């Protein structure tokens, strides 16, 4: 079990991290540390940038926090499992939730796809990235998931590497043991794409297209119909338990 400091505030900074480095705080970061957390000069927080691990940093500033002095590394950089969460976008609040939970579950890529029954055609990618950072700050995560631009489902399928395992979660699939299905001789050395469709389900032509993809597993998530955001958490938990880093730390 890795050693986390759950009490220390954590902050993402988009700057190189090394001992002795000084980093100027952005206005919103200064406000967060000074006015929300009530921290002042001399107190310490944890910082990360997604590249250089986690570091202890001392707050600097007279009237308000305006900078950080990097003290020492607390954890080396890790890497996320090669799991892309591919999903039909949802409306704002539920999309925020879904992005945060996908980050907590260890997805390394978030890929919105537009399907026949997708209810939301416009996606605020910057808002998604902000939710990725917030979830990483709160959950001790060091590596940031990549947020990809939305694409049509057929275009995504045309461009994806066919050596990757495609886990296609389908409410119309025969109900079976999903853990057994995931462990039945499958390999995922080249990565995994976990696909969750829209609230209205996949159109028949989309389902047929998906079933023609090489190295595809059509997976049932049980006897009850799940909302798309719930299905995402369930599917990622199954994949992580069967094929991901829940089995132990990744090497290399």
GROMACS .gro file of N, CA, C and O in nm, residues 11-126:
model
  464
   11UNK      N    1  -0.189   2.046  -0.483
   11UNK     CA    2  -0.213   2.146  -0.586
   11UNK      C    3  -0.141   2.105  -0.713
   11UNK      O    4  -0.023   2.068  -0.709
   12UNK      N    5  -0.212   2.111  -0.826
   12UNK     CA    6  -0.148   2.088  -0.956
   12UNK      C    7  -0.083   2.217  -1.002
   12UNK      O    8  -0.144   2.324  -1.000
   13UNK      N    9   0.043   2.208  -1.046
   13UNK     CA   10   0.113   2.324  -1.102
   13UNK      C   11   0.173   2.283  -1.236
   13UNK      O   12   0.231   2.176  -1.249
   14UNK      N   13   0.156   2.366  -1.334
   14UNK     CA   14   0.208   2.336  -1.468
   14UNK      C   15   0.347   2.398  -1.482
   14UNK      O   16   0.367   2.493  -1.557
   15UNK      N   17   0.441   2.343  -1.408
   15UNK     CA   18   0.579   2.393  -1.409
   15UNK      C   19   0.672   2.279  -1.370
   15UNK      O   20   0.629   2.185  -1.302
   16UNK      N   21   0.799   2.284  -1.413
   16UNK     CA   22   0.895   2.180  -1.370
   16UNK      C   23   0.910   2.180  -1.219
   16UNK      O   24   0.906   2.285  -1.154
   17UNK      N   25   0.929   2.061  -1.162
   17UNK     CA   26   0.943   2.048  -1.017
   17UNK      C   27   1.080   1.987  -0.985
   17UNK      O   28   1.112   1.877  -1.030
   18UNK      N   29   1.158   2.061  -0.910
   18UNK     CA   30   1.286   2.012  -0.860
   18UNK      C   31   1.322   2.092  -0.736
   18UNK      O   32   1.274   2.204  -0.716
   19UNK      N   33   1.408   2.034  -0.656
   19UNK     CA   34   1.444   2.096  -0.529
   19UNK      C   35   1.500   2.237  -0.551
   19UNK      O   36   1.585   2.260  -0.636
   20UNK      N   37   1.449   2.332  -0.473
   20UNK     CA   38   1.497   2.469  -0.480
   20UNK      C   39   1.424   2.555  -0.581
   20UNK      O   40   1.443   2.678  -0.583
   21UNK      N   41   1.343   2.496  -0.666
   21UNK     CA   42   1.269   2.572  -0.767
   21UNK      C   43   1.165   2.661  -0.701
   21UNK      O   44   1.103   2.624  -0.600
   22UNK      N   45   1.146   2.782  -0.754
   22UNK     CA   46   1.041   2.870  -0.706
   22UNK      C   47   0.936   2.885  -0.814
   22UNK      O   48   0.969   2.908  -0.931
   23UNK      N   49   0.809   2.872  -0.777
   23UNK     CA   50   0.698   2.875  -0.872
   23UNK      C   51   0.602   2.986  -0.831
   23UNK      O   52   0.559   2.992  -0.716
   24UNK      N   53   0.571   3.074  -0.926
   24UNK     CA   54   0.472   3.179  -0.899
   24UNK      C   55   0.332   3.120  -0.906
   24UNK      O   56   0.302   3.040  -0.995
   25UNK      N   57   0.249   3.157  -0.812
   25UNK     CA   58   0.112   3.107  -0.809
   25UNK      C   59   0.022   3.190  -0.900
   25UNK      O   60   0.036   3.313  -0.909
   26UNK      N   61  -0.072   3.123  -0.966
   26UNK     CA   62  -0.175   3.194  -1.040
   26UNK      C   63  -0.274   3.255  -0.941
   26UNK      O   64  -0.281   3.214  -0.825
   27UNK      N   65  -0.351   3.352  -0.987
   27UNK     CA   66  -0.442   3.424  -0.898
   27UNK      C   67  -0.541   3.331  -0.829
   27UNK      O   68  -0.565   3.341  -0.708
   28UNK      N   69  -0.599   3.237  -0.905
   28UNK     CA   70  -0.696   3.146  -0.845
   28UNK      C   71  -0.631   3.051  -0.746
   28UNK      O   72  -0.691   3.014  -0.645
   29UNK      N   73  -0.505   3.012  -0.772
   29UNK     CA   74  -0.433   2.927  -0.677
   29UNK      C   75  -0.402   3.002  -0.548
   29UNK      O   76  -0.416   2.948  -0.438
   30UNK      N   77  -0.361   3.129  -0.562
   30UNK     CA   78  -0.334   3.213  -0.446
   30UNK      C   79  -0.460   3.230  -0.361
   30UNK      O   80  -0.456   3.220  -0.238
   31UNK      N   81  -0.572   3.254  -0.429
   31UNK     CA   82  -0.700   3.270  -0.358
   31UNK      C   83  -0.739   3.141  -0.286
   31UNK      O   84  -0.786   3.144  -0.171
   32UNK      N   85  -0.719   3.028  -0.353
   32UNK     CA   86  -0.755   2.899  -0.294
   32UNK      C   87  -0.673   2.872  -0.168
   32UNK      O   88  -0.728   2.834  -0.064
   33UNK      N   89  -0.542   2.894  -0.176
   33UNK     CA   90  -0.457   2.866  -0.061
   33UNK      C   91  -0.481   2.965   0.053
   33UNK      O   92  -0.489   2.927   0.170
   34UNK      N   93  -0.494   3.093   0.017
   34UNK     CA   94  -0.505   3.196   0.120
   34UNK      C   95  -0.643   3.215   0.177
   34UNK      O   96  -0.661   3.227   0.299
   35UNK      N   97  -0.744   3.216   0.091
   35UNK     CA   98  -0.879   3.250   0.135
   35UNK      C   99  -0.967   3.127   0.163
   35UNK      O  100  -1.057   3.134   0.248
   36UNK      N  101  -0.943   3.019   0.089
   36UNK     CA  102  -1.025   2.899   0.110
   36UNK      C  103  -0.962   2.810   0.217
   36UNK      O  104  -1.028   2.770   0.314
   37UNK      N  105  -0.833   2.781   0.202
   37UNK     CA  106  -0.766   2.694   0.299
   37UNK      C  107  -0.707   2.769   0.418
   37UNK      O  108  -0.664   2.707   0.515
   38UNK      N  109  -0.701   2.902   0.407
   38UNK     CA  110  -0.648   2.985   0.516
   38UNK      C  111  -0.502   2.951   0.548
   38UNK      O  112  -0.461   2.948   0.664
   39UNK      N  113  -0.424   2.927   0.445
   39UNK     CA  114  -0.281   2.898   0.464
   39UNK      C  115  -0.200   3.025   0.443
   39UNK      O  116  -0.241   3.116   0.371
   40UNK      N  117  -0.084   3.030   0.506
   40UNK     CA  118   0.000   3.150   0.497
   40UNK      C  119   0.145   3.110   0.475
   40UNK      O  120   0.179   2.990   0.473
   41UNK      N  121   0.230   3.209   0.461
   41UNK     CA  122   0.372   3.186   0.433
   41UNK      C  123   0.434   3.095   0.537
   41UNK      O  124   0.407   3.106   0.658
   42UNK      N  125   0.517   3.002   0.488
   42UNK     CA  126   0.585   2.909   0.577
   42UNK      C  127   0.517   2.774   0.590
   42UNK      O  128   0.582   2.675   0.624
   43UNK      N  129   0.387   2.770   0.566
   43UNK     CA  130   0.317   2.642   0.571
   43UNK      C  131   0.344   2.564   0.442
   43UNK      O  132   0.382   2.621   0.339
   44UNK      N  133   0.323   2.434   0.448
   44UNK     CA  134   0.358   2.350   0.333
   44UNK      C  135   0.237   2.280   0.274
   44UNK      O  136   0.138   2.253   0.342
   45UNK      N  137   0.247   2.252   0.145
   45UNK     CA  138   0.147   2.175   0.072
   45UNK      C  139   0.221   2.074  -0.015
   45UNK      O  140   0.345   2.073  -0.020
   46UNK      N  141   0.145   1.988  -0.083
   46UNK     CA  142   0.202   1.896  -0.180
   46UNK      C  143   0.165   1.943  -0.321
   46UNK      O  144   0.053   1.989  -0.344
   47UNK      N  145   0.260   1.933  -0.412
   47UNK     CA  146   0.235   1.976  -0.550
   47UNK      C  147   0.277   1.866  -0.647
   47UNK      O  148   0.363   1.783  -0.616
   48UNK      N  149   0.216   1.865  -0.764
   48UNK     CA  150   0.251   1.770  -0.869
   48UNK      C  151   0.221   1.835  -1.004
   48UNK      O  152   0.143   1.930  -1.013
   49UNK      N  153   0.285   1.783  -1.109
   49UNK     CA  154   0.262   1.838  -1.243
   49UNK      C  155   0.231   1.730  -1.347
   49UNK      O  156   0.223   1.759  -1.466
   50UNK      N  157   0.217   1.606  -1.302
   50UNK     CA  158   0.189   1.497  -1.394
   50UNK      C  159   0.312   1.439  -1.460
   50UNK      O  160   0.301   1.345  -1.539
   51UNK      N  161   0.431   1.494  -1.429
   51UNK     CA  162   0.554   1.450  -1.494
   51UNK      C  163   0.665   1.417  -1.395
   51UNK      O  164   0.744   1.326  -1.418
   52UNK      N  165   0.676   1.495  -1.287
   52UNK     CA  166   0.794   1.489  -1.200
   52UNK      C  167   0.765   1.434  -1.061
   52UNK      O  168   0.843   1.456  -0.969
   53UNK      N  169   0.655   1.364  -1.044
   53UNK     CA  170   0.622   1.311  -0.914
   53UNK      C  171   0.556   1.415  -0.824
   53UNK      O  172   0.511   1.520  -0.869
   54UNK      N  173   0.552   1.382  -0.695
   54UNK     CA  174   0.489   1.471  -0.596
   54UNK      C  175   0.597   1.532  -0.508
   54UNK      O  176   0.693   1.463  -0.470
   55UNK      N  177   0.581   1.660  -0.475
   55UNK     CA  178   0.682   1.732  -0.398
   55UNK      C  179   0.618   1.811  -0.284
   55UNK      O  180   0.505   1.857  -0.296
   56UNK      N  181   0.693   1.825  -0.177
   56UNK     CA  182   0.652   1.916  -0.070
   56UNK      C  183   0.698   2.056  -0.110
   56UNK      O  184   0.809   2.075  -0.160
   57UNK      N  185   0.611   2.154  -0.088
   57UNK     CA  186   0.642   2.292  -0.125
   57UNK      C  187   0.603   2.384  -0.011
   57UNK      O  188   0.499   2.365   0.054
   58UNK      N  189   0.686   2.484   0.014
   58UNK     CA  190   0.658   2.585   0.116
   58UNK      C  191   0.594   2.707   0.052
   58UNK      O  192   0.638   2.753  -0.054
   59UNK      N  193   0.491   2.759   0.117
   59UNK     CA  194   0.422   2.878   0.067
   59UNK      C  195   0.504   3.002   0.097
   59UNK      O  196   0.559   3.018   0.206
   60UNK      N  197   0.512   3.092  -0.002
   60UNK     CA  198   0.580   3.220   0.014
   60UNK      C  199   0.481   3.333  -0.009
   60UNK      O  200   0.379   3.316  -0.074
   61UNK      N  201   0.513   3.450   0.044
   61UNK     CA  202   0.429   3.568   0.025
   61UNK      C  203   0.410   3.644   0.154
   61UNK      O  204   0.412   3.585   0.263
   62UNK      N  205   0.387   3.772   0.145
   62UNK     CA  206   0.368   3.854   0.264
   62UNK      C  207   0.221   3.864   0.301
   62UNK      O  208   0.174   3.806   0.398
   63UNK      N  209   0.144   3.940   0.224
   63UNK     CA  210   0.002   3.959   0.256
   63UNK      C  211  -0.083   3.839   0.215
   63UNK      O  212  -0.185   3.810   0.276
   64UNK      N  213  -0.043   3.772   0.109
   64UNK     CA  214  -0.117   3.655   0.061
   64UNK      C  215  -0.017   3.561  -0.005
   64UNK      O  216   0.092   3.603  -0.047
   65UNK      N  217  -0.050   3.434  -0.019
   65UNK     CA  218   0.039   3.341  -0.088
   65UNK      C  219   0.059   3.386  -0.233
   65UNK      O  220  -0.039   3.410  -0.306
   66UNK      N  221   0.185   3.402  -0.274
   66UNK     CA  222   0.210   3.439  -0.414
   66UNK      C  223   0.311   3.348  -0.482
   66UNK      O  224   0.339   3.363  -0.601
   67UNK      N  225   0.367   3.254  -0.409
   67UNK     CA  226   0.463   3.164  -0.470
   67UNK      C  227   0.486   3.040  -0.385
   67UNK      O  228   0.441   3.031  -0.270
   68UNK      N  229   0.556   2.943  -0.444
   68UNK     CA  230   0.591   2.820  -0.376
   68UNK      C  231   0.739   2.794  -0.391
   68UNK      O  232   0.797   2.817  -0.498
   69UNK      N  233   0.800   2.746  -0.285
   69UNK     CA  234   0.939   2.703  -0.290
   69UNK      C  235   0.941   2.551  -0.277
   69UNK      O  236   0.893   2.496  -0.178
   70UNK      N  237   0.996   2.483  -0.377
   70UNK     CA  238   0.995   2.337  -0.379
   70UNK      C  239   1.102   2.284  -0.284
   70UNK      O  240   1.220   2.321  -0.294
   71UNK      N  241   1.060   2.197  -0.192
   71UNK     CA  242   1.148   2.151  -0.085
   71UNK      C  243   1.208   2.013  -0.115
   71UNK      O  244   1.330   1.998  -0.125
   72UNK      N  245   1.124   1.910  -0.126
   72UNK     CA  246   1.175   1.774  -0.144
   72UNK      C  247   1.067   1.688  -0.207
   72UNK      O  248   0.948   1.711  -0.188
   73UNK      N  249   1.110   1.586  -0.280
   73UNK     CA  250   1.015   1.495  -0.342
   73UNK      C  251   0.958   1.399  -0.238
   73UNK      O  252   1.030   1.344  -0.156
   74UNK      N  253   0.826   1.380  -0.242
   74UNK     CA  254   0.759   1.287  -0.150
   74UNK      C  255   0.722   1.155  -0.218
   74UNK      O  256   0.713   1.053  -0.151
   75UNK      N  257   0.696   1.158  -0.349
   75UNK     CA  258   0.667   1.036  -0.424
   75UNK      C  259   0.721   1.049  -0.566
   75UNK      O  260   0.707   1.155  -0.627
   76UNK      N  261   0.781   0.942  -0.621
   76UNK     CA  262   0.825   0.948  -0.760
   76UNK      C  263   0.706   0.940  -0.856
   76UNK      O  264   0.597   0.898  -0.818
   77UNK      N  265   0.728   0.981  -0.979
   77UNK     CA  266   0.623   0.975  -1.079
   77UNK      C  267   0.583   0.830  -1.107
   77UNK      O  268   0.669   0.741  -1.114
   78UNK      N  269   0.454   0.806  -1.122
   78UNK     CA  270   0.405   0.675  -1.161
   78UNK      C  271   0.346   0.685  -1.301
   78UNK      O  272   0.360   0.786  -1.368
   79UNK      N  273   0.280   0.581  -1.345
   79UNK     CA  274   0.209   0.586  -1.474
   79UNK      C  275   0.075   0.518  -1.459
   79UNK      O  276   0.057   0.429  -1.375
   80UNK      N  277  -0.018   0.560  -1.540
   80UNK     CA  278  -0.152   0.502  -1.539
   80UNK      C  279  -0.157   0.380  -1.629
   80UNK      O  280  -0.080   0.369  -1.725
   81UNK      N  281  -0.249   0.287  -1.602
   81UNK     CA  282  -0.269   0.177  -1.696
   81UNK      C  283  -0.320   0.230  -1.829
   81UNK      O  284  -0.386   0.335  -1.833
   82UNK      N  285  -0.289   0.160  -1.936
   82UNK     CA  286  -0.329   0.207  -2.070
   82UNK      C  287  -0.475   0.172  -2.095
   82UNK      O  288  -0.507   0.080  -2.170
   83UNK      N  289  -0.562   0.247  -2.027
   83UNK     CA  290  -0.706   0.226  -2.039
   83UNK      C  291  -0.770   0.356  -2.086
   83UNK      O  292  -0.762   0.459  -2.019
   84UNK      N  293  -0.831   0.351  -2.204
   84UNK     CA  294  -0.904   0.466  -2.256
   84UNK      C  295  -1.052   0.448  -2.223
   84UNK      O  296  -1.110   0.343  -2.250
   85UNK      N  297  -1.110   0.551  -2.163
   85UNK     CA  298  -1.253   0.551  -2.135
   85UNK      C  299  -1.321   0.624  -2.249
   85UNK      O  300  -1.303   0.744  -2.267
   86UNK      N  301  -1.398   0.549  -2.329
   86UNK     CA  302  -1.462   0.601  -2.450
   86UNK      C  303  -1.611   0.607  -2.422
   86UNK      O  304  -1.673   0.506  -2.387
   87UNK      N  305  -1.671   0.724  -2.439
   87UNK     CA  306  -1.808   0.742  -2.389
   87UNK      C  307  -1.885   0.844  -2.471
   87UNK      O  308  -1.828   0.936  -2.529
   88UNK      N  309  -2.016   0.823  -2.475
   88UNK     CA  310  -2.105   0.924  -2.533
   88UNK      C  311  -2.126   1.034  -2.429
   88UNK      O  312  -2.157   1.004  -2.314
   89UNK      N  313  -2.106   1.161  -2.466
   89UNK     CA  314  -2.115   1.270  -2.368
   89UNK      C  315  -2.252   1.282  -2.303
   89UNK      O  316  -2.354   1.247  -2.362
   90UNK      N  317  -2.251   1.333  -2.179
   90UNK     CA  318  -2.373   1.358  -2.103
   90UNK      C  319  -2.386   1.506  -2.075
   90UNK      O  320  -2.296   1.585  -2.107
   91UNK      N  321  -2.495   1.547  -2.013
   91UNK     CA  322  -2.514   1.687  -1.977
   91UNK      C  323  -2.421   1.724  -1.863
   91UNK      O  324  -2.367   1.639  -1.793
   92UNK      N  325  -2.406   1.855  -1.838
   92UNK     CA  326  -2.298   1.911  -1.757
   92UNK      C  327  -2.270   1.840  -1.626
   92UNK      O  328  -2.160   1.789  -1.604
   93UNK      N  329  -2.367   1.837  -1.535
   93UNK     CA  330  -2.339   1.786  -1.401
   93UNK      C  331  -2.301   1.639  -1.405
   93UNK      O  332  -2.207   1.595  -1.336
   94UNK      N  333  -2.370   1.560  -1.487
   94UNK     CA  334  -2.339   1.418  -1.495
   94UNK      C  335  -2.208   1.394  -1.568
   94UNK      O  336  -2.136   1.298  -1.538
   95UNK      N  337  -2.175   1.480  -1.665
   95UNK     CA  338  -2.046   1.468  -1.732
   95UNK      C  339  -1.933   1.499  -1.635
   95UNK      O  340  -1.830   1.430  -1.634
   96UNK      N  341  -1.951   1.602  -1.552
   96UNK     CA  342  -1.850   1.634  -1.450
   96UNK      C  343  -1.826   1.514  -1.360
   96UNK      O  344  -1.711   1.475  -1.333
   97UNK      N  345  -1.935   1.454  -1.314
   97UNK     CA  346  -1.924   1.336  -1.227
   97UNK      C  347  -1.851   1.223  -1.298
   97UNK      O  348  -1.761   1.159  -1.242
   98UNK      N  349  -1.888   1.198  -1.422
   98UNK     CA  350  -1.832   1.086  -1.497
   98UNK      C  351  -1.682   1.104  -1.518
   98UNK      O  352  -1.603   1.009  -1.504
   99UNK      N  353  -1.640   1.226  -1.552
   99UNK     CA  354  -1.498   1.254  -1.572
   99UNK      C  355  -1.422   1.231  -1.441
   99UNK      O  356  -1.316   1.167  -1.438
  100UNK      N  357  -1.474   1.285  -1.331
  100UNK     CA  358  -1.406   1.270  -1.202
  100UNK      C  359  -1.393   1.123  -1.164
  100UNK      O  360  -1.287   1.079  -1.118
  101UNK      N  361  -1.498   1.045  -1.184
  101UNK     CA  362  -1.494   0.903  -1.146
  101UNK      C  363  -1.401   0.825  -1.237
  101UNK      O  364  -1.332   0.733  -1.192
  102UNK      N  365  -1.398   0.857  -1.365
  102UNK     CA  366  -1.306   0.788  -1.457
  102UNK      C  367  -1.161   0.813  -1.417
  102UNK      O  368  -1.077   0.723  -1.423
  103UNK      N  369  -1.131   0.936  -1.373
  103UNK     CA  370  -0.996   0.968  -1.325
  103UNK      C  371  -0.965   0.888  -1.199
  103UNK      O  372  -0.858   0.828  -1.187
  104UNK      N  373  -1.058   0.884  -1.106
  104UNK     CA  374  -1.037   0.808  -0.982
  104UNK      C  375  -1.016   0.659  -1.012
  104UNK      O  376  -0.939   0.591  -0.942
  105UNK      N  377  -1.081   0.608  -1.116
  105UNK     CA  378  -1.070   0.467  -1.151
  105UNK      C  379  -0.943   0.435  -1.229
  105UNK      O  380  -0.915   0.320  -1.258
  106UNK      N  381  -0.866   0.538  -1.266
  106UNK     CA  382  -0.737   0.514  -1.329
  106UNK      C  383  -0.733   0.520  -1.480
  106UNK      O  384  -0.635   0.476  -1.541
  107UNK      N  385  -0.837   0.575  -1.544
  107UNK     CA  386  -0.833   0.589  -1.690
  107UNK      C  387  -0.721   0.685  -1.730
  107UNK      O  388  -0.699   0.787  -1.665
  108UNK      N  389  -0.651   0.651  -1.838
  108UNK     CA  390  -0.541   0.737  -1.883
  108UNK      C  391  -0.582   0.829  -1.997
  108UNK      O  392  -0.514   0.928  -2.026
  109UNK      N  393  -0.693   0.796  -2.064
  109UNK     CA  394  -0.745   0.878  -2.174
  109UNK      C  395  -0.897   0.886  -2.160
  109UNK      O  396  -0.962   0.784  -2.133
  110UNK      N  397  -0.952   1.004  -2.181
  110UNK     CA  398  -1.097   1.024  -2.185
  110UNK      C  399  -1.133   1.066  -2.327
  110UNK      O  400  -1.091   1.173  -2.373
  111UNK      N  401  -1.208   0.981  -2.396
  111UNK     CA  402  -1.241   1.006  -2.536
  111UNK      C  403  -1.392   1.014  -2.557
  111UNK      O  404  -1.461   0.912  -2.557
  112UNK      N  405  -1.448   1.135  -2.572
  112UNK     CA  406  -1.590   1.145  -2.605
  112UNK      C  407  -1.615   1.100  -2.750
  112UNK      O  408  -1.537   1.133  -2.840
  113UNK      N  409  -1.723   1.023  -2.771
  113UNK     CA  410  -1.761   0.983  -2.906
  113UNK      C  411  -1.908   1.017  -2.928
  113UNK      O  412  -1.990   1.005  -2.837
  114UNK      N  413  -1.940   1.059  -3.048
  114UNK     CA  414  -2.076   1.097  -3.082
  114UNK      C  415  -2.145   0.982  -3.154
  114UNK      O  416  -2.095   0.932  -3.255
  115UNK      N  417  -2.259   0.939  -3.102
  115UNK     CA  418  -2.333   0.826  -3.157
  115UNK      C  419  -2.469   0.873  -3.206
  115UNK      O  420  -2.506   0.989  -3.189
  116UNK      N  421  -2.545   0.780  -3.263
  116UNK     CA  422  -2.677   0.815  -3.316
  116UNK      C  423  -2.767   0.874  -3.208
  116UNK      O  424  -2.841   0.970  -3.231
  117UNK      N  425  -2.763   0.817  -3.087
  117UNK     CA  426  -2.854   0.859  -2.981
  117UNK      C  427  -2.788   0.946  -2.875
  117UNK      O  428  -2.847   0.966  -2.769
  118UNK      N  429  -2.669   0.998  -2.903
  118UNK     CA  430  -2.604   1.089  -2.809
  118UNK      C  431  -2.692   1.212  -2.787
  118UNK      O  432  -2.738   1.273  -2.883
  119UNK      N  433  -2.716   1.247  -2.663
  119UNK     CA  434  -2.806   1.358  -2.631
  119UNK      C  435  -2.736   1.493  -2.630
  119UNK      O  436  -2.801   1.596  -2.634
  120UNK      N  437  -2.603   1.493  -2.621
  120UNK     CA  438  -2.526   1.617  -2.613
  120UNK      C  439  -2.428   1.620  -2.730
  120UNK      O  440  -2.345   1.530  -2.745
  121UNK      N  441  -2.438   1.722  -2.814
  121UNK     CA  442  -2.352   1.730  -2.932
  121UNK      C  443  -2.229   1.818  -2.911
  121UNK      O  444  -2.132   1.808  -2.987
  122UNK      N  445  -2.231   1.903  -2.809
  122UNK     CA  446  -2.118   1.993  -2.784
  122UNK      C  447  -2.057   1.959  -2.648
  122UNK      O  448  -2.128   1.943  -2.549
  123UNK      N  449  -1.925   1.949  -2.645
  123UNK     CA  450  -1.854   1.909  -2.524
  123UNK      C  451  -1.754   2.018  -2.488
  123UNK      O  452  -1.676   2.062  -2.572
  124UNK      N  453  -1.757   2.061  -2.362
  124UNK     CA  454  -1.662   2.161  -2.313
  124UNK      C  455  -1.537   2.087  -2.267
  124UNK      O  456  -1.528   2.041  -2.154
  125UNK      N  457  -1.439   2.078  -2.357
  125UNK     CA  458  -1.318   2.001  -2.330
  125UNK      C  459  -1.237   2.065  -2.217
  125UNK      O  460  -1.179   1.995  -2.133
  126UNK      N  461  -1.233   2.197  -2.211
  126UNK     CA  462  -1.157   2.264  -2.105
  126UNK      C  463  -1.220   2.236  -1.968
  126UNK      O  464  -1.148   2.220  -1.869
   0.00000   0.00000   0.00000
